[in-house]
Amino acid sequence: GEDVEQSLFLSVREGDSSVINCTYTDSSSTYLYWYKQEPGAGLQLLTYIFSNMDMKQDQRLTVLLNKKDKHLSLRIADTQTGDSAIYFCAESLRDYKLSFGAGTTVTVRA
Amino acid sequence: ETGVTQTPRHLVMGMTNKKSLKCEQHLGHNAMYWYKQSAKKPLELMFVYNFKEQTENNSVPSRFSPECPNSSHLFLHLHTLQPEDSALYLCASSQDRLSGNTIYFGEGSWLTVV
């Protein structure tokens, strides 16, 4: 089964905030990541958070980490049409491996 | 520009063909990876190279053959593929296998097997 779970779809109105949620299973994960994939493109590292942090903010992006519940979220403020993409949550496993979720397709509507 | 360049971006090949995917990273990293992304499935790690040595083969069929001649280049040689091998193949790199795991991806090579 999958170690990282995400909801598959999110529809949001332009200008609103988007919140993408993710749960993971490996409590020893040191880093947790958010990647963005636009249509026809590869994965772009958006942001990451170290496991000893609760929150990280980077411009319009806010990452929240709840280690107790193994829950990670990505909030995008003032969502724009260019934010339409698939967003992947990933956890770092032992050494260098990453385990990815199936991705959340975010659709921004006018 | 992510620092990881993959060619070709699109490839259509027959089941009897032999082709190769190429990846080059300009980040000075020492670990390189091949991932497979199929529709509606999580990313699958295929191979890992660390300092040019293969450290991971994730039960990948032998019709996929990786090659890492140096830390900057990674190839995936393809032969006698099946239609179900059609997918996006992503190359990635990181500083090394123990450096905190920030992995940078290329744009991917879209492979269609006919």
PDB file of C-alpha atoms in Angstrom:
ATOM      1  CA  GLY A   1       0.000   0.000   0.000  1.00  0.00           C
ATOM      2  CA  GLU A   2       0.970   3.647  -0.288  1.00  0.00           C
ATOM      3  CA  ASP A   3       2.891   5.248   2.549  1.00  0.00           C
ATOM      4  CA  VAL A   4       1.850   8.774   1.636  1.00  0.00           C
ATOM      5  CA  GLU A   5      -1.778   9.648   1.033  1.00  0.00           C
ATOM      6  CA  GLN A   6      -3.316  12.719  -0.504  1.00  0.00           C
ATOM      7  CA  SER A   7      -6.743  13.631  -1.765  1.00  0.00           C
ATOM      8  CA  LEU A   8      -6.774  13.401  -5.554  1.00  0.00           C
ATOM      9  CA  PHE A   9      -8.563  16.611  -6.531  1.00  0.00           C
ATOM     10  CA  LEU A  10      -9.033  20.154  -5.290  1.00  0.00           C
ATOM     11  CA  SER A  11     -10.980  22.915  -7.008  1.00  0.00           C
ATOM     12  CA  VAL A  12     -10.487  26.478  -5.822  1.00  0.00           C
ATOM     13  CA  ARG A  13     -11.627  29.889  -6.963  1.00  0.00           C
ATOM     14  CA  GLU A  14      -9.003  32.346  -8.125  1.00  0.00           C
ATOM     15  CA  GLY A  15      -7.962  34.601  -5.272  1.00  0.00           C
ATOM     16  CA  ASP A  16      -8.986  32.131  -2.560  1.00  0.00           C
ATOM     17  CA  SER A  17      -6.588  30.068  -0.477  1.00  0.00           C
ATOM     18  CA  SER A  18      -5.881  26.453  -1.377  1.00  0.00           C
ATOM     19  CA  VAL A  19      -5.073  23.861   1.251  1.00  0.00           C
ATOM     20  CA  ILE A  20      -3.658  20.521   0.190  1.00  0.00           C
ATOM     21  CA  ASN A  21      -3.429  17.834   2.837  1.00  0.00           C
ATOM     22  CA  CYS A  22      -1.171  14.837   3.133  1.00  0.00           C
ATOM     23  CA  THR A  23      -0.650  12.047   5.632  1.00  0.00           C
ATOM     24  CA  TYR A  24       2.496   9.984   5.900  1.00  0.00           C
ATOM     25  CA  THR A  25       3.519   6.943   7.847  1.00  0.00           C
ATOM     26  CA  ASP A  26       7.215   6.992   8.631  1.00  0.00           C
ATOM     27  CA  SER A  27       7.696   8.828  11.907  1.00  0.00           C
ATOM     28  CA  SER A  28      11.452   8.854  11.345  1.00  0.00           C
ATOM     29  CA  SER A  29      11.155  10.978   8.197  1.00  0.00           C
ATOM     30  CA  THR A  30      13.583  13.852   8.480  1.00  0.00           C
ATOM     31  CA  TYR A  31      12.284  15.960   5.620  1.00  0.00           C
ATOM     32  CA  LEU A  32       8.895  16.356   4.044  1.00  0.00           C
ATOM     33  CA  TYR A  33       8.470  17.877   0.631  1.00  0.00           C
ATOM     34  CA  TRP A  34       6.001  19.472  -1.685  1.00  0.00           C
ATOM     35  CA  TYR A  35       6.583  19.185  -5.405  1.00  0.00           C
ATOM     36  CA  LYS A  36       4.593  20.795  -8.193  1.00  0.00           C
ATOM     37  CA  GLN A  37       4.072  19.326 -11.634  1.00  0.00           C
ATOM     38  CA  GLU A  38       2.592  21.494 -14.360  1.00  0.00           C
ATOM     39  CA  PRO A  39       1.066  19.856 -17.429  1.00  0.00           C
ATOM     40  CA  GLY A  40       3.706  18.230 -19.603  1.00  0.00           C
ATOM     41  CA  ALA A  41       6.528  19.107 -17.236  1.00  0.00           C
ATOM     42  CA  GLY A  42       8.650  17.375 -14.629  1.00  0.00           C
ATOM     43  CA  LEU A  43       8.562  17.828 -10.901  1.00  0.00           C
ATOM     44  CA  GLN A  44       9.537  21.150  -9.419  1.00  0.00           C
ATOM     45  CA  LEU A  45      10.581  21.312  -5.783  1.00  0.00           C
ATOM     46  CA  LEU A  46       8.286  23.872  -4.194  1.00  0.00           C
ATOM     47  CA  THR A  47       9.305  23.740  -0.585  1.00  0.00           C
ATOM     48  CA  TYR A  48      10.320  21.374   2.159  1.00  0.00           C
ATOM     49  CA  ILE A  49      10.184  21.295   5.917  1.00  0.00           C
ATOM     50  CA  PHE A  50      12.506  19.710   8.398  1.00  0.00           C
ATOM     51  CA  SER A  51      10.803  17.396  10.841  1.00  0.00           C
ATOM     52  CA  ASN A  52      11.653  19.485  13.898  1.00  0.00           C
ATOM     53  CA  MET A  53       9.662  22.425  12.537  1.00  0.00           C
ATOM     54  CA  ASP A  54       5.939  23.027  12.830  1.00  0.00           C
ATOM     55  CA  MET A  55       5.573  25.633  10.147  1.00  0.00           C
ATOM     56  CA  LYS A  56       7.468  27.120   7.278  1.00  0.00           C
ATOM     57  CA  GLN A  57       6.395  30.122   5.245  1.00  0.00           C
ATOM     58  CA  ASP A  58       7.753  31.062   1.857  1.00  0.00           C
ATOM     59  CA  GLN A  59       5.949  33.942   0.137  1.00  0.00           C
ATOM     60  CA  ARG A  60       2.458  32.622  -0.734  1.00  0.00           C
ATOM     61  CA  LEU A  61       3.231  29.125   0.533  1.00  0.00           C
ATOM     62  CA  THR A  62       2.735  27.955   4.106  1.00  0.00           C
ATOM     63  CA  VAL A  63       3.638  24.435   5.166  1.00  0.00           C
ATOM     64  CA  LEU A  64       2.219  23.051   8.402  1.00  0.00           C
ATOM     65  CA  LEU A  65       3.523  19.880   9.981  1.00  0.00           C
ATOM     66  CA  ASN A  66       1.778  17.926  12.714  1.00  0.00           C
ATOM     67  CA  LYS A  67       4.221  15.187  13.648  1.00  0.00           C
ATOM     68  CA  LYS A  68       1.925  13.625  16.196  1.00  0.00           C
ATOM     69  CA  ASP A  69      -0.744  12.998  13.571  1.00  0.00           C
ATOM     70  CA  LYS A  70       1.790  12.601  10.725  1.00  0.00           C
ATOM     71  CA  HIS A  71      -0.083  15.251   8.814  1.00  0.00           C
ATOM     72  CA  LEU A  72       1.391  17.738   6.392  1.00  0.00           C
ATOM     73  CA  SER A  73      -0.417  20.535   4.631  1.00  0.00           C
ATOM     74  CA  LEU A  74       0.400  23.109   1.987  1.00  0.00           C
ATOM     75  CA  ARG A  75      -1.512  26.356   1.911  1.00  0.00           C
ATOM     76  CA  ILE A  76      -1.327  28.566  -1.155  1.00  0.00           C
ATOM     77  CA  ALA A  77      -2.548  32.091  -0.493  1.00  0.00           C
ATOM     78  CA  ASP A  78      -4.242  34.137  -3.228  1.00  0.00           C
ATOM     79  CA  THR A  79      -4.380  31.186  -5.623  1.00  0.00           C
ATOM     80  CA  GLN A  80      -3.743  32.104  -9.247  1.00  0.00           C
ATOM     81  CA  THR A  81      -4.445  30.299 -12.510  1.00  0.00           C
ATOM     82  CA  GLY A  82      -0.737  29.510 -12.761  1.00  0.00           C
ATOM     83  CA  ASP A  83      -1.085  27.453  -9.602  1.00  0.00           C
ATOM     84  CA  SER A  84      -3.156  24.877 -11.488  1.00  0.00           C
ATOM     85  CA  ALA A  85      -1.012  21.758 -11.364  1.00  0.00           C
ATOM     86  CA  ILE A  86      -0.524  18.460  -9.602  1.00  0.00           C
ATOM     87  CA  TYR A  87       1.019  18.774  -6.157  1.00  0.00           C
ATOM     88  CA  PHE A  88       2.962  15.866  -4.708  1.00  0.00           C
ATOM     89  CA  CYS A  89       3.696  15.346  -1.058  1.00  0.00           C
ATOM     90  CA  ALA A  90       6.779  13.264  -0.306  1.00  0.00           C
ATOM     91  CA  GLU A  91       8.485  11.955   2.793  1.00  0.00           C
ATOM     92  CA  SER A  92      12.111  11.027   3.122  1.00  0.00           C
ATOM     93  CA  LEU A  93      12.718   7.468   4.158  1.00  0.00           C
ATOM     94  CA  ARG A  94      15.945   5.892   5.247  1.00  0.00           C
ATOM     95  CA  ASP A  95      18.945   7.380   3.493  1.00  0.00           C
ATOM     96  CA  TYR A  96      17.974   8.990   0.274  1.00  0.00           C
ATOM     97  CA  LYS A  97      14.673   7.425  -0.673  1.00  0.00           C
ATOM     98  CA  LEU A  98      11.586   9.517  -1.107  1.00  0.00           C
ATOM     99  CA  SER A  99       8.084   8.132  -0.939  1.00  0.00           C
ATOM    100  CA  PHE A 100       5.570  10.112  -2.936  1.00  0.00           C
ATOM    101  CA  GLY A 101       1.835  10.404  -2.717  1.00  0.00           C
ATOM    102  CA  ALA A 102      -0.289   9.990  -5.823  1.00  0.00           C
ATOM    103  CA  GLY A 103      -0.618  13.747  -6.228  1.00  0.00           C
ATOM    104  CA  THR A 104      -3.432  16.254  -5.791  1.00  0.00           C
ATOM    105  CA  THR A 105      -4.715  17.882  -8.965  1.00  0.00           C
ATOM    106  CA  VAL A 106      -5.492  21.514  -8.202  1.00  0.00           C
ATOM    107  CA  THR A 107      -7.816  23.315 -10.588  1.00  0.00           C
ATOM    108  CA  VAL A 108      -8.173  27.051 -10.272  1.00  0.00           C
ATOM    109  CA  ARG A 109     -11.420  28.429 -11.632  1.00  0.00           C
ATOM    110  CA  ALA A 110     -12.111  32.051 -12.473  1.00  0.00           C
TER     111      ALA A 110
ATOM    112  CA  GLU B   1      15.848  25.714 -15.473  1.00  0.00           C
ATOM    113  CA  THR B   2      16.171  23.084 -12.781  1.00  0.00           C
ATOM    114  CA  GLY B   3      19.783  22.088 -13.382  1.00  0.00           C
ATOM    115  CA  VAL B   4      18.721  18.604 -14.460  1.00  0.00           C
ATOM    116  CA  THR B   5      18.279  18.169 -18.203  1.00  0.00           C
ATOM    117  CA  GLN B   6      16.649  15.202 -19.852  1.00  0.00           C
ATOM    118  CA  THR B   7      16.604  14.244 -23.531  1.00  0.00           C
ATOM    119  CA  PRO B   8      14.619  13.445 -25.493  1.00  0.00           C
ATOM    120  CA  ARG B   9      11.528  15.050 -24.032  1.00  0.00           C
ATOM    121  CA  HIS B  10       9.284  12.772 -26.070  1.00  0.00           C
ATOM    122  CA  LEU B  11      10.024   9.349 -27.503  1.00  0.00           C
ATOM    123  CA  VAL B  12       7.853   6.925 -29.410  1.00  0.00           C
ATOM    124  CA  MET B  13       9.338   3.500 -29.932  1.00  0.00           C
ATOM    125  CA  GLY B  14       8.250   0.108 -31.168  1.00  0.00           C
ATOM    126  CA  MET B  15       8.483  -2.947 -28.990  1.00  0.00           C
ATOM    127  CA  THR B  16      11.499  -4.246 -30.920  1.00  0.00           C
ATOM    128  CA  ASN B  17      13.423  -0.970 -30.866  1.00  0.00           C
ATOM    129  CA  LYS B  18      16.427  -0.047 -28.773  1.00  0.00           C
ATOM    130  CA  LYS B  19      16.606   3.506 -27.540  1.00  0.00           C
ATOM    131  CA  SER B  20      18.165   5.439 -24.680  1.00  0.00           C
ATOM    132  CA  LEU B  21      17.101   8.249 -22.393  1.00  0.00           C
ATOM    133  CA  LYS B  22      19.754  10.688 -21.284  1.00  0.00           C
ATOM    134  CA  CYS B  23      20.018  12.794 -18.172  1.00  0.00           C
ATOM    135  CA  GLU B  24      22.600  15.399 -17.295  1.00  0.00           C
ATOM    136  CA  GLN B  25      22.839  17.399 -14.110  1.00  0.00           C
ATOM    137  CA  HIS B  26      24.716  20.656 -13.712  1.00  0.00           C
ATOM    138  CA  LEU B  27      24.415  20.903  -9.942  1.00  0.00           C
ATOM    139  CA  GLY B  28      27.591  19.152  -8.865  1.00  0.00           C
ATOM    140  CA  HIS B  29      25.569  16.375  -7.272  1.00  0.00           C
ATOM    141  CA  ASN B  30      26.803  12.864  -6.652  1.00  0.00           C
ATOM    142  CA  ALA B  31      23.574  10.887  -6.544  1.00  0.00           C
ATOM    143  CA  MET B  32      21.278  10.380  -9.510  1.00  0.00           C
ATOM    144  CA  TYR B  33      17.960   8.619  -9.831  1.00  0.00           C
ATOM    145  CA  TRP B  34      15.489   7.278 -12.341  1.00  0.00           C
ATOM    146  CA  TYR B  35      11.801   7.441 -11.442  1.00  0.00           C
ATOM    147  CA  LYS B  36       8.801   6.208 -13.400  1.00  0.00           C
ATOM    148  CA  GLN B  37       5.537   8.097 -13.325  1.00  0.00           C
ATOM    149  CA  SER B  38       2.487   6.291 -14.643  1.00  0.00           C
ATOM    150  CA  ALA B  39      -0.998   7.678 -14.784  1.00  0.00           C
ATOM    151  CA  LYS B  40      -2.807   7.591 -11.422  1.00  0.00           C
ATOM    152  CA  LYS B  41       0.039   5.823  -9.627  1.00  0.00           C
ATOM    153  CA  PRO B  42       2.584   7.159  -7.170  1.00  0.00           C
ATOM    154  CA  LEU B  43       6.054   7.848  -8.390  1.00  0.00           C
ATOM    155  CA  GLU B  44       8.148   4.710  -8.505  1.00  0.00           C
ATOM    156  CA  LEU B  45      11.837   4.735  -7.808  1.00  0.00           C
ATOM    157  CA  MET B  46      13.661   2.597 -10.371  1.00  0.00           C
ATOM    158  CA  PHE B  47      17.399   3.035  -9.910  1.00  0.00           C
ATOM    159  CA  VAL B  48      19.785   4.973  -7.734  1.00  0.00           C
ATOM    160  CA  TYR B  49      23.416   5.764  -8.370  1.00  0.00           C
ATOM    161  CA  ASN B  50      25.677   7.243  -5.745  1.00  0.00           C
ATOM    162  CA  PHE B  51      29.150   8.309  -6.828  1.00  0.00           C
ATOM    163  CA  LYS B  52      28.626   6.367 -10.093  1.00  0.00           C
ATOM    164  CA  GLU B  53      27.846   3.136  -8.283  1.00  0.00           C
ATOM    165  CA  GLN B  54      24.392   1.599  -8.522  1.00  0.00           C
ATOM    166  CA  THR B  55      23.001   1.352  -5.021  1.00  0.00           C
ATOM    167  CA  GLU B  56      19.393   0.548  -5.762  1.00  0.00           C
ATOM    168  CA  ASN B  57      17.546  -1.506  -8.328  1.00  0.00           C
ATOM    169  CA  ASN B  58      13.924  -1.508  -7.315  1.00  0.00           C
ATOM    170  CA  SER B  59      12.993  -4.809  -8.966  1.00  0.00           C
ATOM    171  CA  VAL B  60      13.043  -3.219 -12.385  1.00  0.00           C
ATOM    172  CA  PRO B  61      12.739  -5.572 -15.391  1.00  0.00           C
ATOM    173  CA  SER B  62      15.949  -6.164 -17.280  1.00  0.00           C
ATOM    174  CA  ARG B  63      14.551  -4.505 -20.406  1.00  0.00           C
ATOM    175  CA  PHE B  64      15.512  -1.289 -18.580  1.00  0.00           C
ATOM    176  CA  SER B  65      19.256  -0.949 -18.268  1.00  0.00           C
ATOM    177  CA  PRO B  66      20.800   2.068 -16.523  1.00  0.00           C
ATOM    178  CA  GLU B  67      24.268   3.429 -17.070  1.00  0.00           C
ATOM    179  CA  CYS B  68      26.109   6.074 -15.098  1.00  0.00           C
ATOM    180  CA  PRO B  69      29.472   6.886 -16.717  1.00  0.00           C
ATOM    181  CA  ASN B  70      30.141   9.774 -14.336  1.00  0.00           C
ATOM    182  CA  SER B  71      28.372  11.707 -11.601  1.00  0.00           C
ATOM    183  CA  SER B  72      26.890  14.183 -14.063  1.00  0.00           C
ATOM    184  CA  HIS B  73      25.362  11.784 -16.569  1.00  0.00           C
ATOM    185  CA  LEU B  74      22.815   9.034 -16.318  1.00  0.00           C
ATOM    186  CA  PHE B  75      21.330   6.945 -19.093  1.00  0.00           C
ATOM    187  CA  LEU B  76      18.410   4.571 -19.272  1.00  0.00           C
ATOM    188  CA  HIS B  77      18.774   2.075 -22.101  1.00  0.00           C
ATOM    189  CA  LEU B  78      15.529   0.626 -23.348  1.00  0.00           C
ATOM    190  CA  HIS B  79      15.003  -2.541 -25.353  1.00  0.00           C
ATOM    191  CA  THR B  80      12.062  -4.808 -26.119  1.00  0.00           C
ATOM    192  CA  LEU B  81       9.707  -2.690 -24.075  1.00  0.00           C
ATOM    193  CA  GLN B  82       6.020  -3.367 -23.598  1.00  0.00           C
ATOM    194  CA  PRO B  83       3.115  -0.956 -24.085  1.00  0.00           C
ATOM    195  CA  GLU B  84       2.614  -0.839 -20.308  1.00  0.00           C
ATOM    196  CA  ASP B  85       6.073   0.719 -20.049  1.00  0.00           C
ATOM    197  CA  SER B  86       4.648   3.892 -21.583  1.00  0.00           C
ATOM    198  CA  ALA B  87       5.085   6.547 -18.902  1.00  0.00           C
ATOM    199  CA  LEU B  88       6.964   9.657 -17.906  1.00  0.00           C
ATOM    200  CA  TYR B  89      10.509   8.828 -16.877  1.00  0.00           C
ATOM    201  CA  LEU B  90      11.995  11.323 -14.499  1.00  0.00           C
ATOM    202  CA  CYS B  91      15.634  11.768 -13.731  1.00  0.00           C
ATOM    203  CA  ALA B  92      16.664  13.399 -10.493  1.00  0.00           C
ATOM    204  CA  SER B  93      19.788  14.226  -8.555  1.00  0.00           C
ATOM    205  CA  SER B  94      20.810  15.110  -5.038  1.00  0.00           C
ATOM    206  CA  GLN B  95      24.046  16.078  -3.356  1.00  0.00           C
ATOM    207  CA  ASP B  96      24.545  12.532  -2.197  1.00  0.00           C
ATOM    208  CA  ARG B  97      22.529   9.858  -0.500  1.00  0.00           C
ATOM    209  CA  LEU B  98      23.104  11.173   2.990  1.00  0.00           C
ATOM    210  CA  SER B  99      22.791  14.913   2.633  1.00  0.00           C
ATOM    211  CA  GLY B 100      19.228  15.619   3.627  1.00  0.00           C
ATOM    212  CA  ASN B 101      17.530  14.244   0.618  1.00  0.00           C
ATOM    213  CA  THR B 102      16.606  17.365  -1.294  1.00  0.00           C
ATOM    214  CA  ILE B 103      16.130  15.923  -4.725  1.00  0.00           C
ATOM    215  CA  TYR B 104      15.892  17.958  -7.886  1.00  0.00           C
ATOM    216  CA  PHE B 105      14.031  16.613 -10.877  1.00  0.00           C
ATOM    217  CA  GLY B 106      14.368  17.027 -14.586  1.00  0.00           C
ATOM    218  CA  GLU B 107      11.444  17.783 -16.872  1.00  0.00           C
ATOM    219  CA  GLY B 108      11.038  14.126 -17.742  1.00  0.00           C
ATOM    220  CA  SER B 109      10.986  12.059 -20.907  1.00  0.00           C
ATOM    221  CA  TRP B 110       7.563  11.018 -22.143  1.00  0.00           C
ATOM    222  CA  LEU B 111       7.848   7.506 -23.504  1.00  0.00           C
ATOM    223  CA  THR B 112       5.214   5.852 -25.655  1.00  0.00           C
ATOM    224  CA  VAL B 113       5.686   2.220 -26.613  1.00  0.00           C
ATOM    225  CA  VAL B 114       3.648   1.128 -29.632  1.00  0.00           C
TER     226      VAL B 114
END
